[in-house]
mmCIF file of C-alpha atoms in Angstrom:
data_model
loop_
_atom_site.group_PDB
_atom_site.id
_atom_site.type_symbol
_atom_site.label_atom_id
_atom_site.label_comp_id
_atom_site.label_asym_id
_atom_site.label_seq_id
_atom_site.Cartn_x
_atom_site.Cartn_y
_atom_site.Cartn_z
ATOM 1 C CA MET A 1 43.446 23.296 -1.722
ATOM 2 C CA VAL A 2 45.883 25.856 -1.262
ATOM 3 C CA ARG A 3 47.363 25.786 2.042
ATOM 4 C CA LYS A 4 49.299 28.347 3.953
ATOM 5 C CA THR A 5 52.142 26.942 5.777
ATOM 6 C CA GLY A 6 53.789 28.110 8.829
ATOM 7 C CA LEU A 7 57.354 28.733 10.519
ATOM 8 C CA ILE A 8 58.146 26.998 13.696
ATOM 9 C CA ALA A 9 61.725 27.975 15.012
ATOM 10 C CA ALA A 10 63.043 25.438 17.063
ATOM 11 C CA LEU A 11 65.129 26.788 19.991
ATOM 12 C CA ASP A 12 67.575 24.065 21.013
ATOM 13 C CA THR A 13 69.731 25.291 23.873
ATOM 14 C CA GLN A 14 69.952 25.069 27.408
ATOM 15 C CA ASP A 15 70.564 29.033 28.121
ATOM 16 C CA PRO A 16 67.410 31.098 28.962
ATOM 17 C CA ALA A 17 69.151 34.119 27.540
ATOM 18 C CA GLN A 18 70.160 32.641 24.280
ATOM 19 C CA ALA A 19 66.513 31.102 23.818
ATOM 20 C CA THR A 20 64.912 34.625 24.821
ATOM 21 C CA ALA A 21 67.542 36.278 22.241
ATOM 22 C CA TRP A 22 66.327 34.139 19.514
ATOM 23 C CA ALA A 23 62.652 33.835 20.345
ATOM 24 C CA GLN A 24 62.592 38.068 20.109
ATOM 25 C CA ALA A 25 64.872 37.666 16.815
ATOM 26 C CA VAL A 26 62.308 35.175 14.887
ATOM 27 C CA ALA A 27 59.102 36.365 16.174
ATOM 28 C CA PRO A 28 58.365 38.330 13.309
ATOM 29 C CA SER A 29 58.572 35.352 10.723
ATOM 30 C CA ALA A 30 57.803 32.708 13.036
ATOM 31 C CA GLY A 31 54.343 31.677 13.715
ATOM 32 C CA ALA A 32 55.410 29.675 16.986
ATOM 33 C CA ILE A 33 58.596 28.609 18.902
ATOM 34 C CA LYS A 34 59.520 25.399 19.901
ATOM 35 C CA LEU A 35 61.017 24.511 23.300
ATOM 36 C CA GLY A 36 61.431 20.765 24.073
ATOM 37 C CA LEU A 37 63.043 18.632 26.442
ATOM 38 C CA GLU A 38 66.574 19.761 26.449
ATOM 39 C CA PHE A 39 65.496 23.305 27.483
ATOM 40 C CA ALA A 40 62.705 22.398 29.936
ATOM 41 C CA TYR A 41 65.326 19.953 31.441
ATOM 42 C CA ALA A 42 68.210 22.149 31.855
ATOM 43 C CA ALA A 43 66.240 25.602 32.433
ATOM 44 C CA GLY A 44 63.051 24.715 34.138
ATOM 45 C CA PHE A 45 59.371 25.356 33.133
ATOM 46 C CA GLN A 46 59.377 28.900 34.657
ATOM 47 C CA ALA A 47 62.126 29.842 32.119
ATOM 48 C CA VAL A 48 59.664 27.915 29.593
ATOM 49 C CA ALA A 49 57.199 30.563 30.316
ATOM 50 C CA ASP A 50 59.240 33.583 30.330
ATOM 51 C CA VAL A 51 60.626 32.687 26.819
ATOM 52 C CA ALA A 52 57.325 31.658 25.594
ATOM 53 C CA GLY A 53 56.274 35.642 26.489
ATOM 54 C CA SER A 54 57.918 36.419 22.989
ATOM 55 C CA ALA A 55 56.101 34.106 20.770
ATOM 56 C CA PRO A 56 53.454 31.323 20.711
ATOM 57 C CA LEU A 57 54.677 28.068 22.041
ATOM 58 C CA PHE A 58 55.190 24.805 20.485
ATOM 59 C CA LEU A 59 55.681 22.746 23.597
ATOM 60 C CA ASP A 60 57.630 19.741 22.092
ATOM 61 C CA LEU A 61 57.663 17.223 25.378
ATOM 62 C CA LYS A 62 56.650 14.236 23.433
ATOM 63 C CA LEU A 63 54.781 12.805 26.320
ATOM 64 C CA HIS A 64 54.654 8.949 26.300
ATOM 65 C CA ASP A 65 53.287 7.148 29.581
ATOM 66 C CA ILE A 66 50.701 5.479 31.051
ATOM 67 C CA PRO A 67 47.416 7.006 30.419
ATOM 68 C CA ASN A 68 46.761 8.603 33.946
ATOM 69 C CA THR A 69 50.271 9.958 33.937
ATOM 70 C CA VAL A 70 50.181 11.531 30.739
ATOM 71 C CA GLY A 71 46.682 13.097 31.566
ATOM 72 C CA SER A 72 47.892 14.466 34.717
ATOM 73 C CA ALA A 73 50.961 15.994 33.005
ATOM 74 C CA ILE A 74 48.973 17.674 30.638
ATOM 75 C CA ARG A 75 46.903 19.364 33.410
ATOM 76 C CA ALA A 76 49.954 20.195 35.229
ATOM 77 C CA LEU A 77 51.315 21.928 32.079
ATOM 78 C CA SER A 78 48.143 23.915 31.264
ATOM 79 C CA TYR A 79 49.290 27.201 32.915
ATOM 80 C CA LEU A 80 52.015 27.565 30.312
ATOM 81 C CA ARG A 81 49.130 27.701 27.803
ATOM 82 C CA PRO A 82 50.983 26.201 24.764
ATOM 83 C CA LYS A 83 49.672 26.649 21.176
ATOM 84 C CA MET A 84 51.022 23.108 20.541
ATOM 85 C CA LEU A 85 51.694 20.183 22.668
ATOM 86 C CA THR A 86 53.395 16.968 21.530
ATOM 87 C CA LEU A 87 52.856 13.300 22.482
ATOM 88 C CA HIS A 88 53.955 9.860 21.177
ATOM 89 C CA ALA A 89 51.318 7.824 19.076
ATOM 90 C CA SER A 90 52.894 4.572 20.006
ATOM 91 C CA GLY A 91 51.680 5.144 23.739
ATOM 92 C CA GLY A 92 48.389 3.662 22.268
ATOM 93 C CA ARG A 93 44.805 4.572 21.959
ATOM 94 C CA ALA A 94 43.828 4.731 25.670
ATOM 95 C CA MET A 95 47.010 6.992 26.449
ATOM 96 C CA LEU A 96 45.786 9.395 23.397
ATOM 97 C CA GLU A 97 42.360 9.491 24.490
ATOM 98 C CA ALA A 98 43.281 10.489 28.223
ATOM 99 C CA ALA A 99 45.393 13.332 26.482
ATOM 100 C CA ARG A 100 42.422 14.576 24.504
ATOM 101 C CA LYS A 101 39.998 14.269 27.788
ATOM 102 C CA ALA A 102 42.685 16.234 29.754
ATOM 103 C CA CYS A 103 43.356 18.751 27.341
ATOM 104 C CA ASP A 104 39.691 19.503 26.716
ATOM 105 C CA GLU A 105 38.883 19.775 30.764
ATOM 106 C CA ALA A 106 42.234 21.422 31.485
ATOM 107 C CA PHE A 107 42.118 24.696 29.250
ATOM 108 C CA PRO A 108 39.406 27.026 28.259
ATOM 109 C CA ALA A 109 37.827 26.303 25.437
ATOM 110 C CA ASN A 110 39.522 29.052 23.336
ATOM 111 C CA ALA A 111 42.865 28.201 24.478
ATOM 112 C CA ARG A 112 43.286 24.455 23.884
ATOM 113 C CA PRO A 113 46.555 23.685 22.390
ATOM 114 C CA ALA A 114 46.744 21.622 19.357
ATOM 115 C CA LEU A 115 47.589 18.239 20.616
ATOM 116 C CA LEU A 116 49.975 16.612 18.187
ATOM 117 C CA ALA A 117 51.027 13.109 17.865
ATOM 118 C CA GLY A 118 54.636 12.135 16.915
ATOM 119 C CA THR A 119 54.874 9.122 14.539
ATOM 120 C CA VAL A 120 58.229 8.027 13.737
ATOM 121 C CA LEU A 121 61.232 10.291 14.652
ATOM 122 C CA THR A 122 62.829 11.874 11.830
ATOM 123 C CA SER A 123 66.150 10.229 12.943
ATOM 124 C CA LEU A 124 64.855 6.748 12.527
ATOM 125 C CA ASP A 125 64.959 5.156 8.849
ATOM 126 C CA ASP A 126 63.730 1.788 7.980
ATOM 127 C CA GLN A 127 66.865 -0.155 9.167
ATOM 128 C CA ALA A 128 66.865 1.628 12.261
ATOM 129 C CA LEU A 129 62.748 0.608 12.519
ATOM 130 C CA ALA A 130 63.522 -2.808 11.756
ATOM 131 C CA GLU A 131 66.229 -3.220 14.911
ATOM 132 C CA THR A 132 63.147 -2.279 17.019
ATOM 133 C CA GLY A 133 61.025 -5.004 15.326
ATOM 134 C CA ILE A 134 58.984 -3.134 12.888
ATOM 135 C CA THR A 135 59.972 -4.462 9.621
ATOM 136 C CA ASP A 136 57.425 -2.940 7.063
ATOM 137 C CA GLY A 137 59.109 0.393 7.019
ATOM 138 C CA ALA A 138 58.853 4.186 7.985
ATOM 139 C CA ARG A 139 56.053 4.752 5.948
ATOM 140 C CA ALA A 140 53.779 1.938 6.924
ATOM 141 C CA GLN A 141 54.199 2.594 10.391
ATOM 142 C CA VAL A 142 53.580 6.114 10.216
ATOM 143 C CA LEU A 143 50.393 5.554 8.429
ATOM 144 C CA ARG A 144 49.421 2.975 11.158
ATOM 145 C CA LEU A 145 49.918 5.286 14.005
ATOM 146 C CA GLY A 146 48.587 8.534 12.267
ATOM 147 C CA LYS A 147 45.270 6.893 11.562
ATOM 148 C CA LEU A 148 45.466 5.706 15.593
ATOM 149 C CA ALA A 149 45.940 9.082 16.579
ATOM 150 C CA ILE A 150 43.428 10.865 14.610
ATOM 151 C CA ASP A 151 40.871 8.041 15.134
ATOM 152 C CA ALA A 152 41.539 8.725 19.136
ATOM 153 C CA GLY A 153 40.476 12.760 18.874
ATOM 154 C CA ILE A 154 44.200 13.968 18.504
ATOM 155 C CA ASP A 155 44.426 17.298 16.297
ATOM 156 C CA GLY A 156 47.354 16.270 14.036
ATOM 157 C CA LEU A 157 50.780 14.770 13.873
ATOM 158 C CA VAL A 158 54.353 15.345 13.514
ATOM 159 C CA CYS A 159 55.838 13.528 10.709
ATOM 160 C CA SER A 160 58.626 13.495 8.080
ATOM 161 C CA ALA A 161 57.969 15.309 5.144
ATOM 162 C CA HIS A 162 58.366 12.275 2.964
ATOM 163 C CA GLU A 163 55.408 10.868 4.722
ATOM 164 C CA LEU A 164 53.162 13.948 4.091
ATOM 165 C CA ALA A 165 51.427 13.069 0.786
ATOM 166 C CA PRO A 166 50.404 9.575 1.814
ATOM 167 C CA LEU A 167 48.949 11.121 5.074
ATOM 168 C CA ARG A 168 47.022 13.619 3.226
ATOM 169 C CA ASP A 169 45.699 10.872 0.868
ATOM 170 C CA THR A 170 44.618 8.275 3.535
ATOM 171 C CA LEU A 171 43.534 11.009 6.358
ATOM 172 C CA GLY A 172 42.606 14.336 4.450
ATOM 173 C CA ASP A 173 43.070 17.805 4.773
ATOM 174 C CA LYS A 174 41.618 18.208 8.466
ATOM 175 C CA PRO A 175 44.418 17.134 10.359
ATOM 176 C CA LEU A 176 47.074 19.501 11.234
ATOM 177 C CA LEU A 177 50.420 17.972 9.801
ATOM 178 C CA VAL A 178 53.681 19.453 11.378
ATOM 179 C CA THR A 179 57.111 18.508 9.544
ATOM 180 C CA PRO A 180 60.603 18.784 11.311
ATOM 181 C CA GLY A 181 63.654 17.705 9.307
ATOM 182 C CA ILE A 182 63.377 20.751 7.286
ATOM 183 C CA ARG A 183 66.510 22.124 5.750
ATOM 184 C CA PRO A 184 66.840 25.135 3.291
ATOM 185 C CA ALA A 185 68.622 24.060 0.042
ATOM 186 C CA GLY A 186 72.154 23.716 0.872
ATOM 187 C CA SER A 187 71.942 23.370 4.642
ATOM 188 C CA ALA A 188 73.735 20.206 6.147
ATOM 189 C CA ALA A 189 71.391 17.352 7.114
ATOM 190 C CA GLY A 190 73.022 17.002 10.436
ATOM 191 C CA ASP A 191 71.348 14.019 12.286
ATOM 192 C CA GLN A 192 68.074 14.237 10.333
ATOM 193 C CA LYS A 193 67.582 11.385 7.807
ATOM 194 C CA ARG A 194 64.158 12.245 5.958
ATOM 195 C CA ILE A 195 64.460 15.657 5.144
ATOM 196 C CA MET A 196 62.887 18.000 2.457
ATOM 197 C CA THR A 197 63.314 21.817 1.718
ATOM 198 C CA PRO A 198 60.720 24.401 3.152
ATOM 199 C CA THR A 199 59.209 24.803 -0.672
ATOM 200 C CA GLN A 200 59.078 20.819 -0.793
ATOM 201 C CA ALA A 201 57.163 20.298 2.733
ATOM 202 C CA ARG A 202 54.710 23.126 1.769
ATOM 203 C CA ASP A 203 53.560 21.661 -1.371
ATOM 204 C CA ALA A 204 53.788 18.019 0.021
ATOM 205 C CA GLY A 205 50.780 19.297 2.468
ATOM 206 C CA ALA A 206 52.402 20.717 5.498
ATOM 207 C CA ASP A 207 50.640 23.095 8.092
ATOM 208 C CA TRP A 208 53.920 23.739 9.796
ATOM 209 C CA ILE A 209 57.460 23.081 9.318
ATOM 210 C CA VAL A 210 59.991 22.924 12.257
ATOM 211 C CA VAL A 211 63.400 24.636 11.541
ATOM 212 C CA GLY A 212 66.042 24.733 14.079
ATOM 213 C CA ARG A 213 69.806 24.765 13.715
ATOM 214 C CA PRO A 214 69.444 26.558 10.076
ATOM 215 C CA ILE A 215 67.930 29.573 11.702
ATOM 216 C CA THR A 216 69.719 29.445 15.251
ATOM 217 C CA GLN A 217 73.281 28.840 13.939
ATOM 218 C CA ALA A 218 72.840 31.428 11.025
ATOM 219 C CA ALA A 219 74.953 34.510 11.618
ATOM 220 C CA ASP A 220 71.641 36.582 11.524
ATOM 221 C CA PRO A 221 68.640 34.291 12.894
ATOM 222 C CA ALA A 222 66.114 37.085 12.270
ATOM 223 C CA GLN A 223 66.993 37.273 8.583
ATOM 224 C CA ALA A 224 67.648 33.508 8.180
ATOM 225 C CA ALA A 225 63.651 32.987 9.540
ATOM 226 C CA ALA A 226 62.617 35.710 7.411
ATOM 227 C CA ALA A 227 63.961 34.050 4.252
ATOM 228 C CA ILE A 228 62.304 30.832 5.095
ATOM 229 C CA ALA A 229 59.196 32.425 5.840
ATOM 230 C CA ALA A 230 59.298 34.183 2.517
ATOM 231 C CA GLU A 231 60.028 31.233 0.723
ATOM 232 C CA LEU A 232 57.133 29.448 1.965
ATOM 233 C CA ALA A 233 54.879 32.430 1.046
ATOM 234 C CA ALA A 234 56.156 32.656 -2.210
#
């Protein structure tokens, strides 16, 4: 199938003024902005709401706790009206189902966020996973957790670009697949270990790619975001 892949700009900062400036700069090219733990903890959720006035919000909090707590957290966050909201698939079926139920109850039907389950962090490779007791590698763990999440009613997954093709083969075209760890050709990898370029991720089956430092650390963030969006559309 022909897939339209969108850009999510990751605004990783503790400064509300900086986040707002970046959000306004990338809004013409990005389908959403990502605000996560660093910004929410440093600036507070009112600042999240303020910055999200510039573009749709990908709220990347990676919720992971007992089912009741995760459900209550989603209800508490509903006033932010995020476009997407993340949690950890490793929280298990009961937690994932509690998140689905809370989301369906707390949001209007026409404003429900896409619930996205994180599988394996892109900073982890097979060796790092083995240190946690997972000895069959990142790909096997991603497929295992991805199937669990989709079976539990989650809308999509956050995964490395290197797991896009096997997830599509296993789960089909319906689940949303959101891919961090994207680096335009020539960019530094930073702390990401399983990376691809925007074009490679698009062709492998990503619905959305998440790009942070190559945009926010560019001399002209608006131009950097526009270039990535153009690459995806080519």
